[in-house]
mmCIF file of C-alpha atoms in Angstrom:
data_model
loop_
_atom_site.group_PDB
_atom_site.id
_atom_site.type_symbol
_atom_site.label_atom_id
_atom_site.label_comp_id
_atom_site.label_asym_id
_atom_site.label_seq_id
_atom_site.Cartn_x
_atom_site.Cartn_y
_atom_site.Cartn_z
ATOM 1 C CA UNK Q 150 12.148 -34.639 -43.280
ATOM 2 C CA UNK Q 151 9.046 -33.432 -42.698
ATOM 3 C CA UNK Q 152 9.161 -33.515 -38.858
ATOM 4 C CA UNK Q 153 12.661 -31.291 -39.191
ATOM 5 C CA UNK Q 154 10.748 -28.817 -41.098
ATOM 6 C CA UNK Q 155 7.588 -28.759 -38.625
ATOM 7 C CA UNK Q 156 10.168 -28.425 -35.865
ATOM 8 C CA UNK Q 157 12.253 -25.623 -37.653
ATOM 9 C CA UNK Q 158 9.327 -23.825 -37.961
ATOM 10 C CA UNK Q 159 8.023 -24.106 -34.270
ATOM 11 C CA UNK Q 160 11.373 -22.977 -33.420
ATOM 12 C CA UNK Q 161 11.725 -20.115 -35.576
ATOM 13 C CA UNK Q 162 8.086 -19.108 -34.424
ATOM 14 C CA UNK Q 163 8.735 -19.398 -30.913
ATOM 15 C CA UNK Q 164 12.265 -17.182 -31.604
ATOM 16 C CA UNK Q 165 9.893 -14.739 -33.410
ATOM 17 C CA UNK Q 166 7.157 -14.739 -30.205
ATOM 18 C CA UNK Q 167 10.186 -14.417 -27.843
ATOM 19 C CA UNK Q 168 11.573 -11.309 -29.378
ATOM 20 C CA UNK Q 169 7.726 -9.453 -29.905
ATOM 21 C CA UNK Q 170 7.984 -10.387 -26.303
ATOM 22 C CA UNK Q 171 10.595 -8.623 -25.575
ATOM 23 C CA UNK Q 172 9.626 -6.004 -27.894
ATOM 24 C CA UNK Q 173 6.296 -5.270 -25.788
ATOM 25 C CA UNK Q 174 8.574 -5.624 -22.620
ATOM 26 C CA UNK Q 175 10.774 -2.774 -23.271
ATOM 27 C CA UNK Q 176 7.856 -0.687 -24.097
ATOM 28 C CA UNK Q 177 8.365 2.456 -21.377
ATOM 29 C CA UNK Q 178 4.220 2.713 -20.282
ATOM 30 C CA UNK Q 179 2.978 6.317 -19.167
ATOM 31 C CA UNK Q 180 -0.566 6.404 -17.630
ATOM 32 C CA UNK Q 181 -2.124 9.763 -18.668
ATOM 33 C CA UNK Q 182 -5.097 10.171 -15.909
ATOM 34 C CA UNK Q 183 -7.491 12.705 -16.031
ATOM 35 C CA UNK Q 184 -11.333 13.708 -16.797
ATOM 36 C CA UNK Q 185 -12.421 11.779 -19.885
ATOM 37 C CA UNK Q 186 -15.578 12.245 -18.205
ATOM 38 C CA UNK Q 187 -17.813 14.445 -16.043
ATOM 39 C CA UNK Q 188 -18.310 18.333 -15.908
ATOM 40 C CA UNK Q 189 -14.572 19.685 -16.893
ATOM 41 C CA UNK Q 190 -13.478 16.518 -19.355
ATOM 42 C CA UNK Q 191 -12.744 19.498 -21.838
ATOM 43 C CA UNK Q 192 -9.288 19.898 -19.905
ATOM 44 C CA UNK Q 193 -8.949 16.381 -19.746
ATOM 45 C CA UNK Q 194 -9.131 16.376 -23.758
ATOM 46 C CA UNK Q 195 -6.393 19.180 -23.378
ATOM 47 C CA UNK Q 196 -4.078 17.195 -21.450
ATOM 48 C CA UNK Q 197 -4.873 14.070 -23.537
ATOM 49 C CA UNK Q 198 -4.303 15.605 -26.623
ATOM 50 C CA UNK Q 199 -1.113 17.255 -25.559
ATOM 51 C CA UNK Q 200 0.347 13.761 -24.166
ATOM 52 C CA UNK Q 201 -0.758 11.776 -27.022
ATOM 53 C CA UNK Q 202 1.191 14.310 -29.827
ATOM 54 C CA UNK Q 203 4.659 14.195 -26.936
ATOM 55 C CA UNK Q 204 4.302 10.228 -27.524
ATOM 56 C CA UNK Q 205 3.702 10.190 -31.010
ATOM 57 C CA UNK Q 206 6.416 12.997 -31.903
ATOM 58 C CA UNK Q 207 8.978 11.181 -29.405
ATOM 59 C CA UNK Q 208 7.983 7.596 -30.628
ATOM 60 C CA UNK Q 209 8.683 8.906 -34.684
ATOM 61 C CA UNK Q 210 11.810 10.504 -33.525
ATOM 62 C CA UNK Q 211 13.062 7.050 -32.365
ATOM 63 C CA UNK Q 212 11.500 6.955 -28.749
ATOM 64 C CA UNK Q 213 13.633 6.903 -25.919
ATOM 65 C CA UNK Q 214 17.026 5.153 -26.432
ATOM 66 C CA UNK Q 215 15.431 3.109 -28.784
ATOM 67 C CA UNK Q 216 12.217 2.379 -26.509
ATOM 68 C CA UNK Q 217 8.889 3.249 -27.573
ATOM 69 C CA UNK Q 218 6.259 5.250 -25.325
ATOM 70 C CA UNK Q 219 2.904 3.622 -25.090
ATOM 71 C CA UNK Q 220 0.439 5.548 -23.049
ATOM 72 C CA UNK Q 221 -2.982 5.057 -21.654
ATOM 73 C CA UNK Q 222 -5.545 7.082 -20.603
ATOM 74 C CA UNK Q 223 -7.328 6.530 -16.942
ATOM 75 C CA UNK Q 224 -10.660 8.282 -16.159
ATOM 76 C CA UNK Q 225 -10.490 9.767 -12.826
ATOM 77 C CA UNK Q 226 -13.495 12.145 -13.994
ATOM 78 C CA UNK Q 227 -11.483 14.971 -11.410
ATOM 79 C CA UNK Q 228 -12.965 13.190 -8.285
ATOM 80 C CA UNK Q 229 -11.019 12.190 -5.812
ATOM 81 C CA UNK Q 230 -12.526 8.952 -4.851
ATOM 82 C CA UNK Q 231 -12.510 7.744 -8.202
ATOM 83 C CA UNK Q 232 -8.811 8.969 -8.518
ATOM 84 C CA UNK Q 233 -7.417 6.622 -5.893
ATOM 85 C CA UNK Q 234 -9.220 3.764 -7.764
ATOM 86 C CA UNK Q 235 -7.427 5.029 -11.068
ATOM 87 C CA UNK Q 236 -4.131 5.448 -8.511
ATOM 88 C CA UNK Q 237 -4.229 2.035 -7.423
ATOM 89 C CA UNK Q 238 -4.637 0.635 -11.035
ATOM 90 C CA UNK Q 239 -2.289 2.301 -12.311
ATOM 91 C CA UNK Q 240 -0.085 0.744 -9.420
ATOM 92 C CA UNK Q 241 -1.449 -2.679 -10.403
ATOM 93 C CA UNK Q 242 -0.926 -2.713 -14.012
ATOM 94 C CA UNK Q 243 2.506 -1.799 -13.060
ATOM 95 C CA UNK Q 244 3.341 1.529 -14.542
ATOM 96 C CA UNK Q 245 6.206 3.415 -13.448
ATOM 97 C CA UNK Q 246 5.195 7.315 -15.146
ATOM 98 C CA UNK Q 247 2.255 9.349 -15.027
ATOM 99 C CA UNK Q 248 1.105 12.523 -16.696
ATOM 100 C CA UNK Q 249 -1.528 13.533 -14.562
ATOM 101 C CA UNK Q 250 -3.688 13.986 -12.651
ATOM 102 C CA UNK Q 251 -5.524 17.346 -13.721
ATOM 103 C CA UNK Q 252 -7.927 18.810 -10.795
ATOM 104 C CA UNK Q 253 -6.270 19.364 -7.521
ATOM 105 C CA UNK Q 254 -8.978 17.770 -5.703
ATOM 106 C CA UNK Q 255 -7.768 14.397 -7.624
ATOM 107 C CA UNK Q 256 -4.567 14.620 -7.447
ATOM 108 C CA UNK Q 257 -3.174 15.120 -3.848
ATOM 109 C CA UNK Q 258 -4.974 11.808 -2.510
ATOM 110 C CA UNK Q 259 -4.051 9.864 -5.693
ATOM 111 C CA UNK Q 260 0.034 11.463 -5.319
ATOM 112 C CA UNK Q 261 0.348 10.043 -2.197
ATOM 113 C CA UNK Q 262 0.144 6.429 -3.642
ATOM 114 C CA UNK Q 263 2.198 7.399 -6.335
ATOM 115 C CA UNK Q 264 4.777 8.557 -3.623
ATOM 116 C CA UNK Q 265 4.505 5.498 -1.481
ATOM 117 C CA UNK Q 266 4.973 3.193 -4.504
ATOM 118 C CA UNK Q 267 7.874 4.948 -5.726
ATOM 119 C CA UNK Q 268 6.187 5.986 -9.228
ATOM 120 C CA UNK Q 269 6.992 9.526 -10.940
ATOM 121 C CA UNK Q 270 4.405 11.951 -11.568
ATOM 122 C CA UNK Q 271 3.795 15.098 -13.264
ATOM 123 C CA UNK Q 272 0.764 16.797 -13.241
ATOM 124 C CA UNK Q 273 0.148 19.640 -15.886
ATOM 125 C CA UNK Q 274 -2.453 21.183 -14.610
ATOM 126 C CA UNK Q 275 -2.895 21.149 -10.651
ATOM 127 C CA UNK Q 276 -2.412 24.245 -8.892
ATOM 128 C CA UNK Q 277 -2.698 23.667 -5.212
ATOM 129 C CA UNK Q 278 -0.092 24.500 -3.125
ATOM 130 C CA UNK Q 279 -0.675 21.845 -1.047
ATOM 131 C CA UNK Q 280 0.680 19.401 -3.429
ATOM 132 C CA UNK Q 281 3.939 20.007 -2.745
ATOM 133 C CA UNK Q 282 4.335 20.939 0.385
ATOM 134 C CA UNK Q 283 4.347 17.828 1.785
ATOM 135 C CA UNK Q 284 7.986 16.972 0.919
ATOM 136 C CA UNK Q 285 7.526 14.173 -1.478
ATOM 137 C CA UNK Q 286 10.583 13.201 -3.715
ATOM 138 C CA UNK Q 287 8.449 11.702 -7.227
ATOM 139 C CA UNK Q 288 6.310 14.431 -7.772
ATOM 140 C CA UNK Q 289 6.176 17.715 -10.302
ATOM 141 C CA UNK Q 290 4.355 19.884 -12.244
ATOM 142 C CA UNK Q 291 4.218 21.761 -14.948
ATOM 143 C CA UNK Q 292 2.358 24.580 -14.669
ATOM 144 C CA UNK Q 293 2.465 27.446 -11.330
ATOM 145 C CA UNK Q 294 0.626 27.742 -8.042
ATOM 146 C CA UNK Q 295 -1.911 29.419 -6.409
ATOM 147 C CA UNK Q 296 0.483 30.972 -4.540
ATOM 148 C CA UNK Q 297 1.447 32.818 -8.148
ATOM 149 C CA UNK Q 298 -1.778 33.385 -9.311
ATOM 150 C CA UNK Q 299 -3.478 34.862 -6.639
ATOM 151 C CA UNK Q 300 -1.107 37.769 -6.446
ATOM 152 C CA UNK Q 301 -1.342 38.455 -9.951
ATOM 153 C CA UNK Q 302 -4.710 38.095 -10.042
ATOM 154 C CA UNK Q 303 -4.892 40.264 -7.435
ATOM 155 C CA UNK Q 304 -2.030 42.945 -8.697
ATOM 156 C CA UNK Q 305 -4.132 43.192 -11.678
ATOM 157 C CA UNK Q 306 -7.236 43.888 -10.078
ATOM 158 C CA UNK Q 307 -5.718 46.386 -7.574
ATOM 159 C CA UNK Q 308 -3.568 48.209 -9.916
ATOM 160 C CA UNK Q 309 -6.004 48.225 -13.457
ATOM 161 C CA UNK Q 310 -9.094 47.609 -12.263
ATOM 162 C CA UNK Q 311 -9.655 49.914 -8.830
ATOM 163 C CA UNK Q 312 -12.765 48.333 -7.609
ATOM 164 C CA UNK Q 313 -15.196 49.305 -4.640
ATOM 165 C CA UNK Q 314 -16.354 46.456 -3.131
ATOM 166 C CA UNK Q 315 -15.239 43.075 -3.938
ATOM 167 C CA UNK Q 316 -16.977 39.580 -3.842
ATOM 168 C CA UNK Q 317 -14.341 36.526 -3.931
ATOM 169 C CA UNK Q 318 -16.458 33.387 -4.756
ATOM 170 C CA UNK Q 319 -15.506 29.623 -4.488
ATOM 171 C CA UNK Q 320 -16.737 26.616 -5.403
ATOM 172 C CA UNK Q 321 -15.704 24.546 -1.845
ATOM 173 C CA UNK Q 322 -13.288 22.379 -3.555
ATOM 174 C CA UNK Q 323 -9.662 22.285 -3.284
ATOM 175 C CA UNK Q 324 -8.662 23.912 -6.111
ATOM 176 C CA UNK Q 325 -11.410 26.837 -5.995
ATOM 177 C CA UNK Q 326 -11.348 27.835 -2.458
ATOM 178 C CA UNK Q 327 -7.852 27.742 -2.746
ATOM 179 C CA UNK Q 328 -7.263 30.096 -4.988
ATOM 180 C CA UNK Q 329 -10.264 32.356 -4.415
ATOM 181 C CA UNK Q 330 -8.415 32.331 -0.688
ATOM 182 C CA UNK Q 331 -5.174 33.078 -2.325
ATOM 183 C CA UNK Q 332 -6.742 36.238 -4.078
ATOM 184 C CA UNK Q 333 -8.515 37.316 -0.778
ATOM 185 C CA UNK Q 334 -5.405 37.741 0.850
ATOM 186 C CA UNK Q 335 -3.353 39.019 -1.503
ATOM 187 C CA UNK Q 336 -6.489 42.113 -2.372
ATOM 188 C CA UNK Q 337 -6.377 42.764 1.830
ATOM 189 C CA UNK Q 338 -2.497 43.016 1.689
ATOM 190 C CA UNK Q 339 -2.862 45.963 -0.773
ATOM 191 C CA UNK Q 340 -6.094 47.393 1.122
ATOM 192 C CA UNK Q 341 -8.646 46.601 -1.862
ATOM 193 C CA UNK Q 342 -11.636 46.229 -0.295
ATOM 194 C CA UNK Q 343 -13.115 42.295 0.057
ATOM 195 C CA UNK Q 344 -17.001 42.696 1.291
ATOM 196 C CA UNK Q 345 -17.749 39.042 0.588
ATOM 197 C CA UNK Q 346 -15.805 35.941 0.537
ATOM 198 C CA UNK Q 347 -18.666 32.859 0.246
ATOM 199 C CA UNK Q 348 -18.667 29.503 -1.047
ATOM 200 C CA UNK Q 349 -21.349 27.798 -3.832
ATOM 201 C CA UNK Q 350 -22.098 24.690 -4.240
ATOM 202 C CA UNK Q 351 -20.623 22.452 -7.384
ATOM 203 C CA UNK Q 352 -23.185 21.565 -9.389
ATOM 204 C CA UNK Q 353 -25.324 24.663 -8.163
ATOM 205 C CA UNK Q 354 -27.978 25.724 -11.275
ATOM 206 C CA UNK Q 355 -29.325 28.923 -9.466
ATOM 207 C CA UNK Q 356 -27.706 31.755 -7.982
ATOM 208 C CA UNK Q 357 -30.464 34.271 -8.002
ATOM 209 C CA UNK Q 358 -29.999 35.083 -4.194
ATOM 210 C CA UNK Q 359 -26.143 34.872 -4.440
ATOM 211 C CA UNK Q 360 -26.723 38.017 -7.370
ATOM 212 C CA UNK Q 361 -29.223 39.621 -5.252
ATOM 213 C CA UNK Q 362 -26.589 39.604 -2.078
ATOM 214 C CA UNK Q 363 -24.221 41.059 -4.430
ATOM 215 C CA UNK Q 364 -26.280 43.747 -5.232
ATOM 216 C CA UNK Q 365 -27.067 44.868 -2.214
ATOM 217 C CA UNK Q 366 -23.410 44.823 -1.055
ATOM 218 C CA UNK Q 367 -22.731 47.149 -4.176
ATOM 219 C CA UNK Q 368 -20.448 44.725 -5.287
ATOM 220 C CA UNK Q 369 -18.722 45.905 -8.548
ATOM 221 C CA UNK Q 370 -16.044 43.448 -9.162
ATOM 222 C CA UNK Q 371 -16.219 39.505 -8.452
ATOM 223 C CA UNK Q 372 -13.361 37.104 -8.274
ATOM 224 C CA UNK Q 373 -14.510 33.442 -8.641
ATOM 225 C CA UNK Q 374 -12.870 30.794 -7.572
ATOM 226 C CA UNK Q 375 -13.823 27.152 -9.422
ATOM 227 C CA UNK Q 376 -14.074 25.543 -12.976
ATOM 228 C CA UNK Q 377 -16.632 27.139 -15.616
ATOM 229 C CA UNK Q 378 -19.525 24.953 -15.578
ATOM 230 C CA UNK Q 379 -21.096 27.501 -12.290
ATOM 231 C CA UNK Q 380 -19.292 30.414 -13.142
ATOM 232 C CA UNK Q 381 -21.351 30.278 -16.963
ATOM 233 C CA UNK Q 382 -24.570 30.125 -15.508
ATOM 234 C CA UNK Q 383 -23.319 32.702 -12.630
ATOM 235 C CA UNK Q 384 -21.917 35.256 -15.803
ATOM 236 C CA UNK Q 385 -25.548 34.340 -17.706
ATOM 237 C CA UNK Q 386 -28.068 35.429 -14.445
ATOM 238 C CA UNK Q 387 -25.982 38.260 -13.628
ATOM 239 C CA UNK Q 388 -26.467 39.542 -17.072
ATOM 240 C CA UNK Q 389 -29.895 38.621 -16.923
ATOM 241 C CA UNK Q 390 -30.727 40.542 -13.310
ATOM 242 C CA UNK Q 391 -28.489 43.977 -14.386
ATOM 243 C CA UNK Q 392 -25.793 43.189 -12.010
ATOM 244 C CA UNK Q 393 -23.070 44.402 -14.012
ATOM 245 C CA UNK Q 394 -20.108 44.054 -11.825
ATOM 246 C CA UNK Q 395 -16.719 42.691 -13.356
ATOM 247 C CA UNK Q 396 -15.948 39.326 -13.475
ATOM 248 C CA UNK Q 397 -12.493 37.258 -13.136
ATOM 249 C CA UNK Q 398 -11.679 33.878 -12.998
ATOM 250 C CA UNK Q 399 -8.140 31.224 -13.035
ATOM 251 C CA UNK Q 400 -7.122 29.073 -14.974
ATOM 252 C CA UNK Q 401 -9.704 26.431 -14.886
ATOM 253 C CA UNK Q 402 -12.818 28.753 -16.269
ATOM 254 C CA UNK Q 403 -10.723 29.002 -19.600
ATOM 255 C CA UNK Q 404 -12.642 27.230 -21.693
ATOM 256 C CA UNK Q 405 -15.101 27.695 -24.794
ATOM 257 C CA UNK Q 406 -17.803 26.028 -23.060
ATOM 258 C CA UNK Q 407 -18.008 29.539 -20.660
ATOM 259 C CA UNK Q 408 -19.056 31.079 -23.766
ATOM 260 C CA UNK Q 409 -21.429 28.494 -24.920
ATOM 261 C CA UNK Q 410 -23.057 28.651 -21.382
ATOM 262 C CA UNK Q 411 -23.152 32.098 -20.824
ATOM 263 C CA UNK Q 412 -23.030 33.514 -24.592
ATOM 264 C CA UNK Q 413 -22.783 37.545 -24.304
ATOM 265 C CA UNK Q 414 -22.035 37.879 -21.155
ATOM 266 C CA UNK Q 415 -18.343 35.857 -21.308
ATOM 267 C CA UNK Q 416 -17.306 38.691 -23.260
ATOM 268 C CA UNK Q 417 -14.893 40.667 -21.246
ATOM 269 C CA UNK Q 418 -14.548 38.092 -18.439
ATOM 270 C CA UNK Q 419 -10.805 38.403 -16.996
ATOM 271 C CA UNK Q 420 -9.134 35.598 -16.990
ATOM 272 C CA UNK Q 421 -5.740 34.002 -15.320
ATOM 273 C CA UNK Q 422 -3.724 31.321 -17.400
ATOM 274 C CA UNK Q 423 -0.423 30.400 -18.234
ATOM 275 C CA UNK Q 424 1.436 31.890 -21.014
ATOM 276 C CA UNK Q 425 0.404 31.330 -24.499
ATOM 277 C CA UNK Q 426 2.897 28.901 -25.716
ATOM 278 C CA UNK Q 427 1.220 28.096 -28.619
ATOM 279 C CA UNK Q 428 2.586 31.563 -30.160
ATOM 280 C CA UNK Q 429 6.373 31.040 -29.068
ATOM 281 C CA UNK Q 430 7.992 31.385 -32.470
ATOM 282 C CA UNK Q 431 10.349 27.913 -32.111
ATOM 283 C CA UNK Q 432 6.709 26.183 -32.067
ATOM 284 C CA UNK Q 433 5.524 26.994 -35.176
ATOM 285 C CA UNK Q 434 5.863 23.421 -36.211
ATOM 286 C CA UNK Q 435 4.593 21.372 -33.703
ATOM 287 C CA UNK Q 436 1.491 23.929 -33.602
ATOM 288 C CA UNK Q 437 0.988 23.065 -37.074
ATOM 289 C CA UNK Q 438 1.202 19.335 -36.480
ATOM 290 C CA UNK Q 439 -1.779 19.710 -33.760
ATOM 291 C CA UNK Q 440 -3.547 21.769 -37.034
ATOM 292 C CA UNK Q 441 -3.221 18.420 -39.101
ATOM 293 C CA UNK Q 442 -5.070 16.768 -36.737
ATOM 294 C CA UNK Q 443 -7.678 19.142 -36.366
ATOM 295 C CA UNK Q 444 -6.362 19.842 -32.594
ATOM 296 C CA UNK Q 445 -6.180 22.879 -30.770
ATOM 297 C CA UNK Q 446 -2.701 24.054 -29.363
ATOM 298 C CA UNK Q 447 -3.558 26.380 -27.553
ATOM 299 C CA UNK Q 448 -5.763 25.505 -24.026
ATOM 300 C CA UNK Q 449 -4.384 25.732 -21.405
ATOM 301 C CA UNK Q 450 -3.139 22.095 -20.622
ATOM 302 C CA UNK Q 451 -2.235 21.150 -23.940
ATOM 303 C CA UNK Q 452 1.420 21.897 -24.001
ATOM 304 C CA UNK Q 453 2.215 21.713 -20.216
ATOM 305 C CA UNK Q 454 0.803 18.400 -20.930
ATOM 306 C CA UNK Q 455 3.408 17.759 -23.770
ATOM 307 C CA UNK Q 456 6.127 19.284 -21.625
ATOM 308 C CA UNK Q 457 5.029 16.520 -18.970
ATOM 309 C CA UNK Q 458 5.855 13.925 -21.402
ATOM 310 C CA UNK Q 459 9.103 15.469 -22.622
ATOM 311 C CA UNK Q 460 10.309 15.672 -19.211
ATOM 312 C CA UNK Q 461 10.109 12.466 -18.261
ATOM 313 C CA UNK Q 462 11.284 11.198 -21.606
ATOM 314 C CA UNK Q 463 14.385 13.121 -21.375
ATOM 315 C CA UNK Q 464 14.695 11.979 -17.695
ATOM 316 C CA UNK Q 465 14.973 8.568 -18.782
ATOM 317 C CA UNK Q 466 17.242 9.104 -21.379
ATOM 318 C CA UNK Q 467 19.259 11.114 -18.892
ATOM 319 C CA UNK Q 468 19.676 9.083 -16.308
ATOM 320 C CA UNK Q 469 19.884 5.824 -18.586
ATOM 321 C CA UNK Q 470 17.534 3.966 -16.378
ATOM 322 C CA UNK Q 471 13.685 3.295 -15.893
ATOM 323 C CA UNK Q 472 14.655 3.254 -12.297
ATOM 324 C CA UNK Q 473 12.379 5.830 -10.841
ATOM 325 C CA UNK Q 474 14.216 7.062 -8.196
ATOM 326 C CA UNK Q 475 17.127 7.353 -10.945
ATOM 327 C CA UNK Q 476 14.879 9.620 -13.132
ATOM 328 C CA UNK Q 477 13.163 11.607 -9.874
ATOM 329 C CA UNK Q 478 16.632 12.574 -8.837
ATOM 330 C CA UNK Q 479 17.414 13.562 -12.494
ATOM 331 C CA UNK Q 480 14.195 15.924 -12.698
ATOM 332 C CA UNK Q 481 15.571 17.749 -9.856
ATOM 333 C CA UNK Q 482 18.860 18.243 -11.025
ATOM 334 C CA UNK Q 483 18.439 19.157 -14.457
ATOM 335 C CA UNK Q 484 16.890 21.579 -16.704
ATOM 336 C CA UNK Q 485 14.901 20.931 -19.910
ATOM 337 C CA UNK Q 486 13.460 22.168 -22.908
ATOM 338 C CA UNK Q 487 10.024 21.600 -23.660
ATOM 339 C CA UNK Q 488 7.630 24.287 -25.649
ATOM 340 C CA UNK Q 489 6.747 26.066 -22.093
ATOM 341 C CA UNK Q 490 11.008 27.084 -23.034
ATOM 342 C CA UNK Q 491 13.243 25.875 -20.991
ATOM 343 C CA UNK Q 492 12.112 24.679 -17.448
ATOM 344 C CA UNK Q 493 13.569 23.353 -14.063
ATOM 345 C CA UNK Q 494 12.169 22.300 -10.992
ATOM 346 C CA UNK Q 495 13.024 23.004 -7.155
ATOM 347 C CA UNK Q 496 13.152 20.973 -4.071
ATOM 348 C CA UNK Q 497 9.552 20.317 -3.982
ATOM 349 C CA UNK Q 498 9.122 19.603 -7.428
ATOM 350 C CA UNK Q 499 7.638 22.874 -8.767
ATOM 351 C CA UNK Q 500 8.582 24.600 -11.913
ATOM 352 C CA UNK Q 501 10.762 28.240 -10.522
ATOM 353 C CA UNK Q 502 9.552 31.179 -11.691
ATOM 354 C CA UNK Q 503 6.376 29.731 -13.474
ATOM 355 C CA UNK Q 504 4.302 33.231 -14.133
ATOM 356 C CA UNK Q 505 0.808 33.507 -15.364
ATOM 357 C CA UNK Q 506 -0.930 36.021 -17.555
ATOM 358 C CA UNK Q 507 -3.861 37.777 -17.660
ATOM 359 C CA UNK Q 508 -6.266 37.827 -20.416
ATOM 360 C CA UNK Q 509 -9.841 39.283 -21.402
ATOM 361 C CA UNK Q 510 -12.197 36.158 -22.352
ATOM 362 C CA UNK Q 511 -14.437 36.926 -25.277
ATOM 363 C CA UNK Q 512 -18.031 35.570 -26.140
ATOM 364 C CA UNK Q 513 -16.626 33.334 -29.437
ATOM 365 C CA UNK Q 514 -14.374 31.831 -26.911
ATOM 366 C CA UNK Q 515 -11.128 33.380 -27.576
ATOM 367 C CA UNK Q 516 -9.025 35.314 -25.782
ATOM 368 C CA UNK Q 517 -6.825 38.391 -25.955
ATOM 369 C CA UNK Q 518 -4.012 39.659 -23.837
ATOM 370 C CA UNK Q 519 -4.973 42.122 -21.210
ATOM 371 C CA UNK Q 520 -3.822 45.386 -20.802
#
């Protein structure tokens, strides 16, 4: 009797491990990949903290089809060496879905694995053009292009602004002297005057002679082209040497650490970004639910981050399959509504019409709409 029992129980155990196994198995796995560390890992926490609240909300609503989401981050700390090692893990560890990655300069070398392996990606927060225009079927994004911010950058400087001599500044990376280029061109098209266009250093600490060539070029508006960590100090020396020429930046300088590295002189610092969804009206709630955490909403990554996650979610439900070719061909073909509103994506996998703003940075790190 006793040996019945014992085996009753081993069996009822092993039906119990079988169906946690199968539990786990159906688990639908997104790799989130971005900068938990290095110089810009505050728009890695964006995009972290905007995945993580899509997985939670999705998971409490019932997941998809009855799956769960279960999502890990991967450190690429925006380099792109150490993004093709975070590539070809995520390859490994067989996921099929990523959210990521957030720096240009990381994620066109780490895309093309993606690509070849037949995994979907969505970055919310690259802006390189280059990205896709290489053809590739698995890969989107949420947010616009340099090829849209430039021109408005540039409309606003040439049509508000009216400056003398222009200095366009980049950082030599991917994403900087891409867009700095990108606002170059457009300021020539409309005959603004561009009497520097020179290239820094990342990591550079001192840009005394940079000022100083500004100066004597009677430069009185500068367009930079990078992430904040240079452009604070830059903002903080030119304050400090009286060169009081206006100062504009994308996407990636809009972050409170510009104002806690170049205090006063942030203030008034034009900015590109992408709209601020965090005020649409139907997200009241989900704004709210970031409050209860102590989160943020509103940087810049946060909710094209959450719209990365909806996407793909829906794309799965939509297409009934995990089958990533299933759900690539779905993203193309269908529209969906996220908190960026309702969004749809062309042949090359780019959101249409995607339009930034501009806005005037202040020193205690917020920012207001610019006239």
């Amino acid at each position: 009797m006793k040996k019945i029992i014992r085996l009753t129980t081993v069996a009822t155990f092993a039906a119990c491990s079988m169906t946690a196994m199968t539990a786990i198995a159906e688990d639908i796995k997104i790799a989130i990949a971005g900068p938990a560390t290095g110089d810009v890992a505050q728009y890695g926490d964006m995009q972290f903290m905007g995945a993580k609240m899509a997985v939670e909300q999705i998971n409490k609503a019932g997941g998809v089809d009855g799956k769960m989401l279960k999502a890990e981050i991967f450190d690429d700390a925006c380099e792109p060496k150490q993004a093709n090692l975070v590539a070809n893990k995520i390859v490994n560890e067989g996921y099929k879905f990523v959210v990521g990655h957030l720096c240009s300069g990381a994620t066109q070398p780490a895309s093309t694995i993606y690509e070849d392996e037949g995994i979907v990606m969505i970055t919310p927060a690259s802006t390189s053009p280059e990205i896709s225009d290489r053809g590739y079927t698995m890969i989107f994004r949420t947010i616009g292009l340099d090829s849209d911010q430039g021109p408005t950058a540039a409309t606003y400087i040439a049509d508000k602004v009216k400056p003398k001599a222009v200095a366009v500044i980049h950082d030599k990376q991917q994403y900087g002297e891409g867009i700095a280029t990108s606002v170059r061109d457009s300021l020539k098209e409309k005959g603004v005057k561009v009497v520097m266009f020179e290239g820094i250093n990342k990591g550079d600490k001192d840009f005394s002679s940079l000022i100083s060539k500004m100066q004597k070029e009677k430069v009185d508006f500068v367009y930079y082209g990078g992430y904040h960590p240079e452009l604070g100090l830059l903002l903080r020396q030119s304050a400090e040497k009286n060169f009081k020429a206006q100062y504009m930046g994308p996407e990636g300088v809009g972050n409170k650490d510009i104002s806690t590295i170049a205090g006063d002189a942030s203030e008034g610092l034009l900015v590109t970004l992408p709209p601020a969804f965090d005020k649409r009206e139907e997200n009241k709630d989900l704004v709210k639910a970031f409050e209860a955490k102590k989160e943020d909403a509103s940087g810049a990554f946060v909710l094209t981050s959450y719209a990365a996650v909806k996407v793909i979610a829906d794309a799965i439900e939509g297409a009934d399959s995990t089958d990533t070719s299933k759900v690539a061909k779905y993203i193309h073909n269908n529209s969906f509504q996220t908190p960026m509103g309702e969004i749809a994506f062309n042949e090359k996998g780019d959101i249409a019409n995607f339009k930034f703003e501009v806005y005037n940075w202040h020193k205690d790190g917020t920012k207001t709409a610019a006239e």
